[in-house]
Amino acid sequence: MRWRDFTLLWSASAASQFGGMCAATANPLLALVLTGSPVFAGYVGAASTVPALLMYLPAGWFVDRFNRRLLMFVGQLGRLAACALVVYALGFGGHPTPVLIVAALCEGSFLVLYSAAEVTAVQRVVNPAELPTALAMNEARGHLALMAGKPLGGFLFGQRVSYPYYVNLLASLWSLVALLMMDKTNYQPQQAAPPANARPRISLFDGLRMVILNSFLRTVVVVCSVGNFLFQTVLLLLVVLAEQQHLSSARIGVLLATSGVGGLIGSVVAPSVGKHVRDERNIITLCVVAWAALTFIVAVSAQPVVGLVAWGGLSVTGGFLNVAIVNHQTKHVPEHLLGRVIGINRFLTSGAVPLGALSAGYIVAELQPRAAAWFVFGAIALTALAVPLLIRPGRWLPARTVARIKKRLALEEVREPIAVP
């Protein structure tokens, strides 16, 4: 029964991500068809990513408070309604332009709610020994959806603009059916036992304290936020270099697909490689050093083909690190804090993506692609040097400062053992 529920959950999320990728590919193309304005297409893209900045913190709070299966159902139902709104506007609405932005905002918001609930529900449907494999399968699922959904969305849009949205509707319907078929009694959140004569509380500060005091979590949040911000510049400068060297759009699209292939490889090998790593904090160090090496290759070569192959390498480490993060959270974070910790993590790391995308244009325009590549390499190299400080601040900071931080964060109230050197 537990693996049956995992299969249903996996297929529901796979269908949802596949349909969402089809629609996400069509959104900017539809915006250009309707208005001919790249600026409006940028607004549509931003509308789908802004919820990552605004919604992950409240979504984490909801996940620790309410039934996770119900939240997944509500999230998927909201995504289906957003897609149906676009289909209606294209067929009967007459003014689909503003509807496209509203739908993108709703899609992004409900996706955040669904994702936060889905991650915390996985440990309820598999045995603890099988959890690393299940989490790796989840990570691989996202990359498979990207590899299949992006090309199909573009192809279907070329046949008829509404076809990608029909695929998203059908995928969302299956996702809802699969969620309804799952066991209904296994997804209530656990609450921490309150002290005597104290009222139970659910505070975001508890999750933030857990992230700060856990050496793995605080390090990975910082390096992933920095990386996600800077990698948007890498992607843009590579596309600019490709256009300057007159590569065809089809060739650019194939090269960009290396990110999906790389992420899939990283997520598949993560469970077997992770077993041989004694201290999982070493995974962070290895990934950041690999980022520095790969961005150095981009800066030295200034060739879009070489750079986009390196981009695939960055995705390998990204998929590997994502699996390590989810594994650590599900193993070491108390379940009554898991939603808030995931919400804080994704708020900071995913929120860096739209900020990086907005900044990338200015960085590349001011520095030019070659200098922008060296700028990214320098910033990643500095991040790699900062990793030991983040992992073991006690070796670098005065003992009085460390003691003051522990006292301020009320370390004695944290029930789980947390390594703070």
GROMACS .gro file of C-alpha atoms in nm:
model
  421
    1MET     CA    1   0.000   0.000   0.000
    2ARG     CA    2   0.284   0.242   0.081
    3TRP     CA    3   0.455   0.188  -0.255
    4ARG     CA    4   0.117   0.208  -0.426
    5ASP     CA    5   0.069   0.551  -0.274
    6PHE     CA    6   0.421   0.652  -0.378
    7THR     CA    7   0.350   0.538  -0.735
    8LEU     CA    8   0.031   0.742  -0.741
    9LEU     CA    9   0.206   1.042  -0.590
   10TRP     CA   10   0.497   1.012  -0.835
   11SER     CA   11   0.268   0.981  -1.136
   12ALA     CA   12   0.049   1.271  -1.018
   13SER     CA   13   0.350   1.496  -0.985
   14ALA     CA   14   0.508   1.372  -1.309
   15ALA     CA   15   0.189   1.447  -1.502
   16SER     CA   16   0.159   1.786  -1.335
   17GLN     CA   17   0.519   1.880  -1.413
   18PHE     CA   18   0.497   1.754  -1.771
   19GLY     CA   19   0.182   1.952  -1.843
   20GLY     CA   20   0.325   2.255  -1.665
   21MET     CA   21   0.639   2.243  -1.882
   22CYS     CA   22   0.428   2.234  -2.197
   23ALA     CA   23   0.233   2.539  -2.083
   24ALA     CA   24   0.544   2.720  -1.958
   25THR     CA   25   0.705   2.681  -2.301
   26ALA     CA   26   0.392   2.815  -2.470
   27ASN     CA   27   0.342   3.116  -2.240
   28PRO     CA   28   0.617   3.348  -2.372
   29LEU     CA   29   0.548   3.235  -2.730
   30LEU     CA   30   0.180   3.314  -2.688
   31ALA     CA   31   0.266   3.652  -2.536
   32LEU     CA   32   0.476   3.736  -2.843
   33VAL     CA   33   0.201   3.621  -3.080
   34LEU     CA   34  -0.061   3.831  -2.902
   35THR     CA   35   0.140   4.150  -2.856
   36GLY     CA   36   0.466   4.121  -3.048
   37SER     CA   37   0.635   4.270  -2.740
   38PRO     CA   38   0.935   4.101  -2.577
   39VAL     CA   39   0.870   4.320  -2.273
   40PHE     CA   40   0.524   4.169  -2.225
   41ALA     CA   41   0.672   3.821  -2.273
   42GLY     CA   42   0.915   3.908  -1.994
   43TYR     CA   43   0.624   4.014  -1.773
   44VAL     CA   44   0.458   3.677  -1.829
   45GLY     CA   45   0.779   3.495  -1.740
   46ALA     CA   46   0.824   3.705  -1.426
   47ALA     CA   47   0.461   3.642  -1.324
   48SER     CA   48   0.530   3.268  -1.309
   49THR     CA   49   0.846   3.307  -1.097
   50VAL     CA   50   0.748   3.584  -0.855
   51PRO     CA   51   0.540   3.345  -0.637
   52ALA     CA   52   0.866   3.171  -0.544
   53LEU     CA   53   0.960   3.494  -0.365
   54LEU     CA   54   0.625   3.541  -0.196
   55MET     CA   55   0.465   3.203  -0.136
   56TYR     CA   56   0.720   2.953  -0.003
   57LEU     CA   57   0.722   3.090   0.353
   58PRO     CA   58   0.342   3.081   0.399
   59ALA     CA   59   0.328   2.750   0.209
   60GLY     CA   60   0.572   2.595   0.457
   61TRP     CA   61   0.356   2.716   0.745
   62PHE     CA   62   0.044   2.562   0.586
   63VAL     CA   63   0.222   2.230   0.527
   64ASP     CA   64   0.307   2.203   0.898
   65ARG     CA   65  -0.050   2.292   0.989
   66PHE     CA   66  -0.285   2.110   0.749
   67ASN     CA   67  -0.330   1.775   0.574
   68ARG     CA   68  -0.063   1.747   0.304
   69ARG     CA   69  -0.273   1.544   0.062
   70LEU     CA   70  -0.549   1.805   0.085
   71LEU     CA   71  -0.300   2.084   0.017
   72MET     CA   72  -0.167   1.897  -0.287
   73PHE     CA   73  -0.522   1.856  -0.415
   74VAL     CA   74  -0.600   2.226  -0.365
   75GLY     CA   75  -0.274   2.323  -0.534
   76GLN     CA   76  -0.339   2.102  -0.835
   77LEU     CA   77  -0.701   2.216  -0.859
   78GLY     CA   78  -0.583   2.577  -0.863
   79ARG     CA   79  -0.332   2.502  -1.141
   80LEU     CA   80  -0.604   2.332  -1.345
   81ALA     CA   81  -0.831   2.636  -1.301
   82ALA     CA   82  -0.552   2.871  -1.413
   83CYS     CA   83  -0.493   2.667  -1.727
   84ALA     CA   84  -0.866   2.645  -1.799
   85LEU     CA   85  -0.881   3.024  -1.774
   86VAL     CA   86  -0.626   3.056  -2.057
   87VAL     CA   87  -0.808   2.799  -2.272
   88TYR     CA   88  -1.136   2.984  -2.221
   89ALA     CA   89  -0.978   3.319  -2.302
   90LEU     CA   90  -0.825   3.182  -2.623
   91GLY     CA   91  -1.152   3.027  -2.735
   92PHE     CA   92  -1.417   3.266  -2.608
   93GLY     CA   93  -1.270   3.544  -2.396
   94GLY     CA   94  -1.168   3.786  -2.667
   95HIS     CA   95  -0.898   3.952  -2.448
   96PRO     CA   96  -0.648   3.682  -2.349
   97THR     CA   97  -0.358   3.922  -2.287
   98PRO     CA   98  -0.430   4.020  -1.922
   99VAL     CA   99  -0.561   3.669  -1.855
  100LEU     CA  100  -0.219   3.528  -1.945
  101ILE     CA  101  -0.047   3.722  -1.666
  102VAL     CA  102  -0.320   3.639  -1.412
  103ALA     CA  103  -0.301   3.271  -1.505
  104ALA     CA  104   0.080   3.270  -1.478
  105LEU     CA  105   0.059   3.423  -1.130
  106CYS     CA  106  -0.202   3.169  -1.017
  107GLU     CA  107  -0.010   2.880  -1.173
  108GLY     CA  108   0.309   2.980  -0.994
  109SER     CA  109   0.135   3.033  -0.659
  110PHE     CA  110  -0.048   2.701  -0.656
  111LEU     CA  111   0.264   2.523  -0.781
  112VAL     CA  112   0.452   2.645  -0.472
  113LEU     CA  113   0.179   2.509  -0.245
  114TYR     CA  114   0.172   2.175  -0.426
  115SER     CA  115   0.552   2.137  -0.426
  116ALA     CA  116   0.595   2.215  -0.056
  117ALA     CA  117   0.326   1.963   0.040
  118GLU     CA  118   0.451   1.696  -0.201
  119VAL     CA  119   0.808   1.694  -0.070
  120THR     CA  120   0.693   1.645   0.290
  121ALA     CA  121   0.445   1.372   0.192
  122VAL     CA  122   0.704   1.140   0.036
  123GLN     CA  123   0.835   1.014   0.371
  124ARG     CA  124   0.481   0.902   0.458
  125VAL     CA  125   0.455   0.666   0.161
  126VAL     CA  126   0.792   0.484   0.161
  127ASN     CA  127   0.994   0.301   0.423
  128PRO     CA  128   1.287   0.493   0.575
  129ALA     CA  129   1.542   0.264   0.408
  130GLU     CA  130   1.390   0.337   0.068
  131LEU     CA  131   1.359   0.712   0.119
  132PRO     CA  132   1.687   0.813  -0.056
  133THR     CA  133   1.588   0.618  -0.367
  134ALA     CA  134   1.238   0.765  -0.364
  135LEU     CA  135   1.372   1.120  -0.333
  136ALA     CA  136   1.618   1.060  -0.616
  137MET     CA  137   1.331   0.933  -0.831
  138ASN     CA  138   1.142   1.252  -0.755
  139GLU     CA  139   1.438   1.467  -0.859
  140ALA     CA  140   1.482   1.265  -1.180
  141ARG     CA  141   1.112   1.304  -1.253
  142GLY     CA  142   1.147   1.682  -1.273
  143HIS     CA  143   1.433   1.661  -1.522
  144LEU     CA  144   1.246   1.407  -1.734
  145ALA     CA  145   0.944   1.636  -1.741
  146LEU     CA  146   1.166   1.923  -1.854
  147MET     CA  147   1.331   1.715  -2.127
  148ALA     CA  148   0.997   1.592  -2.264
  149GLY     CA  149   0.767   1.884  -2.187
  150LYS     CA  150   0.973   2.170  -2.329
  151PRO     CA  151   1.018   2.028  -2.683
  152LEU     CA  152   0.662   1.896  -2.697
  153GLY     CA  153   0.521   2.230  -2.582
  154GLY     CA  154   0.707   2.412  -2.859
  155PHE     CA  155   0.601   2.157  -3.122
  156LEU     CA  156   0.234   2.163  -3.018
  157PHE     CA  157   0.232   2.543  -3.009
  158GLY     CA  158   0.348   2.541  -3.372
  159GLN     CA  159   0.048   2.325  -3.461
  160ARG     CA  160  -0.206   2.534  -3.269
  161VAL     CA  161  -0.153   2.782  -2.988
  162SER     CA  162  -0.405   2.616  -2.756
  163TYR     CA  163  -0.269   2.259  -2.783
  164PRO     CA  164  -0.005   2.289  -2.506
  165TYR     CA  165  -0.275   2.410  -2.267
  166TYR     CA  166  -0.501   2.117  -2.355
  167VAL     CA  167  -0.214   1.883  -2.265
  168ASN     CA  168  -0.174   2.067  -1.934
  169LEU     CA  169  -0.548   2.031  -1.865
  170LEU     CA  170  -0.541   1.654  -1.927
  171ALA     CA  171  -0.227   1.611  -1.717
  172SER     CA  172  -0.382   1.809  -1.432
  173LEU     CA  173  -0.697   1.599  -1.443
  174TRP     CA  174  -0.494   1.278  -1.409
  175SER     CA  175  -0.300   1.432  -1.124
  176LEU     CA  176  -0.624   1.505  -0.938
  177VAL     CA  177  -0.752   1.152  -0.999
  178ALA     CA  178  -0.426   1.000  -0.870
  179LEU     CA  179  -0.439   1.214  -0.557
  180LEU     CA  180  -0.797   1.102  -0.491
  181MET     CA  181  -0.689   0.737  -0.519
  182MET     CA  182  -0.425   0.776  -0.248
  183ASP     CA  183  -0.479   0.674   0.112
  184LYS     CA  184  -0.666   0.953   0.290
  185THR     CA  185  -0.547   0.888   0.646
  186ASN     CA  186  -0.170   0.916   0.626
  187TYR     CA  187  -0.098   1.283   0.566
  188GLN     CA  188  -0.192   1.472   0.880
  189PRO     CA  189   0.103   1.683   1.006
  190GLN     CA  190   0.267   1.589   1.333
  191GLN     CA  191   0.284   1.854   1.603
  192ALA     CA  192   0.557   1.892   1.861
  193ALA     CA  193   0.447   1.820   2.216
  194PRO     CA  194   0.419   2.161   2.389
  195PRO     CA  195   0.573   2.218   2.731
  196ALA     CA  196   0.345   2.192   3.033
  197ASN     CA  197   0.095   2.478   3.064
  198ALA     CA  198   0.209   2.621   2.729
  199ARG     CA  199  -0.003   2.684   2.423
  200PRO     CA  200   0.114   2.508   2.104
  201ARG     CA  201   0.250   2.745   1.844
  202ILE     CA  202   0.364   2.721   1.485
  203SER     CA  203   0.620   2.991   1.417
  204LEU     CA  204   0.834   3.050   1.109
  205PHE     CA  205   1.116   3.148   1.345
  206ASP     CA  206   1.142   2.785   1.460
  207GLY     CA  207   1.221   2.682   1.104
  208LEU     CA  208   1.464   2.970   1.055
  209ARG     CA  209   1.645   2.878   1.376
  210MET     CA  210   1.677   2.521   1.254
  211VAL     CA  211   1.830   2.636   0.926
  212ILE     CA  212   2.080   2.871   1.095
  213LEU     CA  213   2.196   2.624   1.358
  214ASN     CA  214   2.229   2.325   1.125
  215SER     CA  215   2.569   2.347   0.956
  216PHE     CA  216   2.458   2.161   0.641
  217LEU     CA  217   2.138   2.361   0.594
  218ARG     CA  218   2.284   2.707   0.651
  219THR     CA  219   2.574   2.634   0.415
  220VAL     CA  220   2.363   2.487   0.138
  221VAL     CA  221   2.110   2.772   0.154
  222VAL     CA  222   2.384   3.033   0.112
  223VAL     CA  223   2.574   2.860  -0.169
  224CYS     CA  224   2.257   2.764  -0.361
  225SER     CA  225   2.116   3.116  -0.334
  226VAL     CA  226   2.442   3.262  -0.467
  227GLY     CA  227   2.466   2.996  -0.738
  228ASN     CA  228   2.105   3.032  -0.855
  229PHE     CA  229   2.150   3.409  -0.877
  230LEU     CA  230   2.475   3.393  -1.076
  231PHE     CA  231   2.380   3.105  -1.305
  232GLN     CA  232   2.112   3.322  -1.466
  233THR     CA  233   2.394   3.544  -1.590
  234VAL     CA  234   2.582   3.240  -1.722
  235LEU     CA  235   2.277   3.126  -1.918
  236LEU     CA  236   2.210   3.469  -2.066
  237LEU     CA  237   2.570   3.537  -2.167
  238LEU     CA  238   2.590   3.197  -2.338
  239VAL     CA  239   2.274   3.270  -2.537
  240VAL     CA  240   2.412   3.613  -2.632
  241LEU     CA  241   2.742   3.456  -2.743
  242ALA     CA  242   2.551   3.198  -2.947
  243GLU     CA  243   2.352   3.468  -3.124
  244GLN     CA  244   2.665   3.673  -3.188
  245GLN     CA  245   2.821   3.368  -3.354
  246HIS     CA  246   2.501   3.309  -3.556
  247LEU     CA  247   2.413   2.966  -3.420
  248SER     CA  248   2.069   2.850  -3.527
  249SER     CA  249   1.785   2.862  -3.275
  250ALA     CA  250   1.740   2.486  -3.313
  251ARG     CA  251   2.103   2.426  -3.223
  252ILE     CA  252   2.076   2.663  -2.925
  253GLY     CA  253   1.766   2.475  -2.808
  254VAL     CA  254   1.944   2.140  -2.829
  255LEU     CA  255   2.240   2.277  -2.635
  256LEU     CA  256   2.013   2.424  -2.369
  257ALA     CA  257   1.860   2.078  -2.326
  258THR     CA  258   2.190   1.969  -2.172
  259SER     CA  259   2.061   2.112  -1.846
  260GLY     CA  260   1.782   1.854  -1.836
  261VAL     CA  261   2.017   1.570  -1.928
  262GLY     CA  262   2.275   1.683  -1.672
  263GLY     CA  263   2.018   1.720  -1.395
  264LEU     CA  264   1.883   1.373  -1.469
  265ILE     CA  265   2.232   1.221  -1.450
  266GLY     CA  266   2.304   1.398  -1.120
  267SER     CA  267   1.981   1.284  -0.958
  268VAL     CA  268   2.023   0.922  -1.076
  269VAL     CA  269   2.378   0.880  -0.943
  270ALA     CA  270   2.314   1.072  -0.619
  271PRO     CA  271   2.192   0.778  -0.402
  272SER     CA  272   2.483   0.546  -0.490
  273VAL     CA  273   2.751   0.817  -0.467
  274GLY     CA  274   2.604   0.960  -0.147
  275LYS     CA  275   2.652   0.628   0.033
  276HIS     CA  276   3.029   0.664  -0.001
  277VAL     CA  277   3.046   1.018   0.137
  278ARG     CA  278   3.109   1.008   0.511
  279ASP     CA  279   3.023   1.371   0.586
  280GLU     CA  280   2.742   1.502   0.366
  281ARG     CA  281   2.879   1.853   0.411
  282ASN     CA  282   3.163   1.744   0.183
  283ILE     CA  283   2.904   1.720  -0.095
  284ILE     CA  284   2.856   2.096  -0.074
  285THR     CA  285   3.230   2.159  -0.099
  286LEU     CA  286   3.269   1.927  -0.398
  287CYS     CA  287   2.974   2.084  -0.582
  288VAL     CA  288   3.092   2.443  -0.529
  289VAL     CA  289   3.445   2.355  -0.640
  290ALA     CA  290   3.293   2.195  -0.952
  291TRP     CA  291   3.092   2.515  -1.012
  292ALA     CA  292   3.412   2.720  -0.995
  293ALA     CA  293   3.589   2.487  -1.241
  294LEU     CA  294   3.298   2.487  -1.488
  295THR     CA  295   3.250   2.865  -1.479
  296PHE     CA  296   3.626   2.901  -1.530
  297ILE     CA  297   3.588   2.694  -1.849
  298VAL     CA  298   3.308   2.927  -1.964
  299ALA     CA  299   3.522   3.235  -1.896
  300VAL     CA  300   3.835   3.099  -2.066
  301SER     CA  301   3.669   2.956  -2.378
  302ALA     CA  302   3.405   3.223  -2.449
  303GLN     CA  303   3.260   2.967  -2.692
  304PRO     CA  304   2.885   2.903  -2.667
  305VAL     CA  305   2.911   2.532  -2.752
  306VAL     CA  306   3.179   2.469  -2.488
  307GLY     CA  307   2.993   2.693  -2.243
  308LEU     CA  308   2.660   2.517  -2.288
  309VAL     CA  309   2.826   2.179  -2.236
  310ALA     CA  310   2.968   2.322  -1.913
  311TRP     CA  311   2.613   2.439  -1.836
  312GLY     CA  312   2.509   2.075  -1.854
  313GLY     CA  313   2.787   1.997  -1.604
  314LEU     CA  314   2.647   2.260  -1.368
  315SER     CA  315   2.312   2.085  -1.392
  316VAL     CA  316   2.472   1.751  -1.299
  317THR     CA  317   2.598   1.900  -0.973
  318GLY     CA  318   2.265   2.077  -0.925
  319GLY     CA  319   2.066   1.754  -0.949
  320PHE     CA  320   2.311   1.579  -0.718
  321LEU     CA  321   2.296   1.858  -0.460
  322ASN     CA  322   1.916   1.879  -0.473
  323VAL     CA  323   1.888   1.512  -0.379
  324ALA     CA  324   2.136   1.562  -0.093
  325ILE     CA  325   1.934   1.858   0.038
  326VAL     CA  326   1.603   1.674   0.040
  327ASN     CA  327   1.764   1.366   0.195
  328HIS     CA  328   1.913   1.572   0.476
  329GLN     CA  329   1.590   1.758   0.544
  330THR     CA  330   1.378   1.445   0.567
  331LYS     CA  331   1.633   1.263   0.788
  332HIS     CA  332   1.744   1.538   1.028
  333VAL     CA  333   1.461   1.791   1.048
  334PRO     CA  334   1.177   1.705   1.291
  335GLU     CA  335   0.859   1.642   1.094
  336HIS     CA  336   0.668   1.917   1.272
  337LEU     CA  337   0.928   2.165   1.135
  338LEU     CA  338   0.980   2.012   0.792
  339GLY     CA  339   0.736   2.230   0.600
  340ARG     CA  340   0.877   2.552   0.740
  341VAL     CA  341   1.238   2.447   0.683
  342ILE     CA  342   1.162   2.354   0.321
  343GLY     CA  343   0.970   2.680   0.277
  344ILE     CA  344   1.260   2.889   0.407
  345ASN     CA  345   1.510   2.695   0.196
  346ARG     CA  346   1.312   2.736  -0.124
  347PHE     CA  347   1.220   3.096  -0.049
  348LEU     CA  348   1.588   3.187  -0.042
  349THR     CA  349   1.721   2.954  -0.312
  350SER     CA  350   1.433   2.966  -0.562
  351GLY     CA  351   1.376   3.335  -0.494
  352ALA     CA  352   1.730   3.401  -0.616
  353VAL     CA  353   1.631   3.281  -0.966
  354PRO     CA  354   1.398   3.569  -1.067
  355LEU     CA  355   1.629   3.820  -0.898
  356GLY     CA  356   1.921   3.677  -1.091
  357ALA     CA  357   1.724   3.680  -1.416
  358LEU     CA  358   1.636   4.047  -1.366
  359SER     CA  359   1.998   4.134  -1.289
  360ALA     CA  360   2.156   3.921  -1.562
  361GLY     CA  361   2.062   4.156  -1.843
  362TYR     CA  362   2.224   4.452  -1.670
  363ILE     CA  363   2.539   4.253  -1.583
  364VAL     CA  364   2.587   4.125  -1.938
  365ALA     CA  365   2.505   4.464  -2.094
  366GLU     CA  366   2.746   4.656  -1.870
  367LEU     CA  367   3.037   4.411  -1.863
  368GLN     CA  368   2.987   4.236  -2.199
  369PRO     CA  369   2.968   3.853  -2.212
  370ARG     CA  370   3.340   3.776  -2.169
  371ALA     CA  371   3.386   4.004  -1.865
  372ALA     CA  372   3.054   3.886  -1.721
  373ALA     CA  373   3.181   3.527  -1.734
  374TRP     CA  374   3.494   3.625  -1.537
  375PHE     CA  375   3.275   3.811  -1.287
  376VAL     CA  376   3.065   3.498  -1.228
  377PHE     CA  377   3.376   3.283  -1.189
  378GLY     CA  378   3.523   3.523  -0.933
  379ALA     CA  379   3.202   3.528  -0.730
  380ILE     CA  380   3.172   3.147  -0.734
  381ALA     CA  381   3.539   3.111  -0.633
  382LEU     CA  382   3.482   3.343  -0.336
  383THR     CA  383   3.178   3.135  -0.241
  384ALA     CA  384   3.392   2.821  -0.245
  385LEU     CA  385   3.641   2.989  -0.012
  386ALA     CA  386   3.355   3.085   0.223
  387VAL     CA  387   3.221   2.728   0.255
  388PRO     CA  388   3.457   2.626   0.542
  389LEU     CA  389   3.353   2.938   0.735
  390LEU     CA  390   2.985   2.854   0.689
  391ILE     CA  391   3.030   2.489   0.788
  392ARG     CA  392   3.248   2.550   1.095
  393PRO     CA  393   3.211   2.912   1.208
  394GLY     CA  394   3.351   2.823   1.550
  395ARG     CA  395   3.697   2.786   1.397
  396TRP     CA  396   3.691   3.133   1.247
  397LEU     CA  397   3.475   3.348   1.473
  398PRO     CA  398   3.552   3.451   1.832
  399ALA     CA  399   3.408   3.213   2.090
  400ARG     CA  400   3.216   3.501   2.250
  401THR     CA  401   3.044   3.579   1.919
  402VAL     CA  402   2.940   3.215   1.869
  403ALA     CA  403   2.805   3.198   2.225
  404ARG     CA  404   2.607   3.517   2.172
  405ILE     CA  405   2.451   3.381   1.852
  406LYS     CA  406   2.353   3.057   2.025
  407LYS     CA  407   2.195   3.245   2.310
  408ARG     CA  408   2.006   3.478   2.079
  409LEU     CA  409   1.862   3.186   1.888
  410ALA     CA  410   1.767   3.001   2.208
  411LEU     CA  411   1.961   2.687   2.125
  412GLU     CA  412   1.832   2.504   2.429
  413GLU     CA  413   1.480   2.504   2.284
  414VAL     CA  414   1.578   2.301   1.978
  415ARG     CA  415   1.484   1.942   2.047
  416GLU     CA  416   1.687   1.777   1.771
  417PRO     CA  417   2.071   1.755   1.801
  418ILE     CA  418   2.223   2.012   1.568
  419ALA     CA  419   2.593   2.032   1.487
  420VAL     CA  420   2.718   2.381   1.562
  421PRO     CA  421   3.096   2.369   1.584
   0.00000   0.00000   0.00000
